[in-house]
Amino acid sequence: MLQKHSVVIAGHQTSITLENIFWWELKASAKSQKISISTLITDIDNKRRPETNLSSACRIYILRKLQNRCTTSA
């Protein structure tokens, strides 16, 4: 189910719409890196292509992270 989540990026409050599973993975990733979810999403925002919206960039980040995990353990 899609859900809106409020985050602060570079001092500005915004919202992203993500499926819960992607939100949970973002939170887990931030926790494992010992950073806040806002810091992680700010980093994703800074690295995304201009034509990619932030919600899609977050999904791509999670997908790549999971792909790397599968490749590493194979």
Coordinates of C-alpha atoms in Angstrom, one line a residue, residues 19-66:
E19 CA 5.0 1.4 -0.4
N20 CA 5.5 0.3 3.2
I21 CA 8.1 -2.3 2.3
F22 CA 10.4 0.4 0.7
W23 CA 9.9 2.7 3.7
W24 CA 10.9 -0.1 6.1
E25 CA 14.0 -0.9 4.0
L26 CA 15.0 2.7 4.0
K27 CA 14.7 2.9 7.8
A28 CA 16.7 -0.3 8.2
S29 CA 19.4 1.0 5.8
A30 CA 19.6 4.3 7.8
K31 CA 19.8 2.4 11.1
S32 CA 22.5 0.1 9.8
Q33 CA 24.5 3.1 8.7
K34 CA 23.8 4.9 12.0
I35 CA 22.3 7.9 10.3
S36 CA 18.8 9.4 10.3
I37 CA 16.3 8.6 7.7
S38 CA 16.4 12.3 6.7
T39 CA 20.1 12.1 6.2
L40 CA 19.8 9.0 4.0
I41 CA 17.0 10.5 1.9
T42 CA 19.0 13.8 1.5
D43 CA 21.9 11.7 0.2
I44 CA 19.6 9.9 -2.2
D45 CA 18.2 13.2 -3.3
N46 CA 21.6 14.7 -3.9
K47 CA 22.7 11.7 -6.1
R48 CA 19.5 11.3 -8.1
R49 CA 19.2 12.3 -11.8
P50 CA 17.1 15.4 -12.4
E51 CA 14.5 13.4 -14.4
T52 CA 14.0 11.0 -11.5
N53 CA 11.5 11.9 -8.8
L54 CA 12.5 11.4 -5.2
S55 CA 10.1 8.4 -4.5
S56 CA 11.5 6.6 -7.5
A57 CA 15.1 7.4 -6.5
C58 CA 14.4 5.8 -3.1
R59 CA 13.0 2.7 -4.7
I60 CA 16.0 2.4 -7.0
Y61 CA 18.4 2.9 -4.0
I62 CA 16.7 0.0 -2.2
L63 CA 16.7 -2.2 -5.3
R64 CA 20.4 -1.6 -5.9
K65 CA 21.2 -2.3 -2.2
L66 CA 19.3 -5.6 -2.4

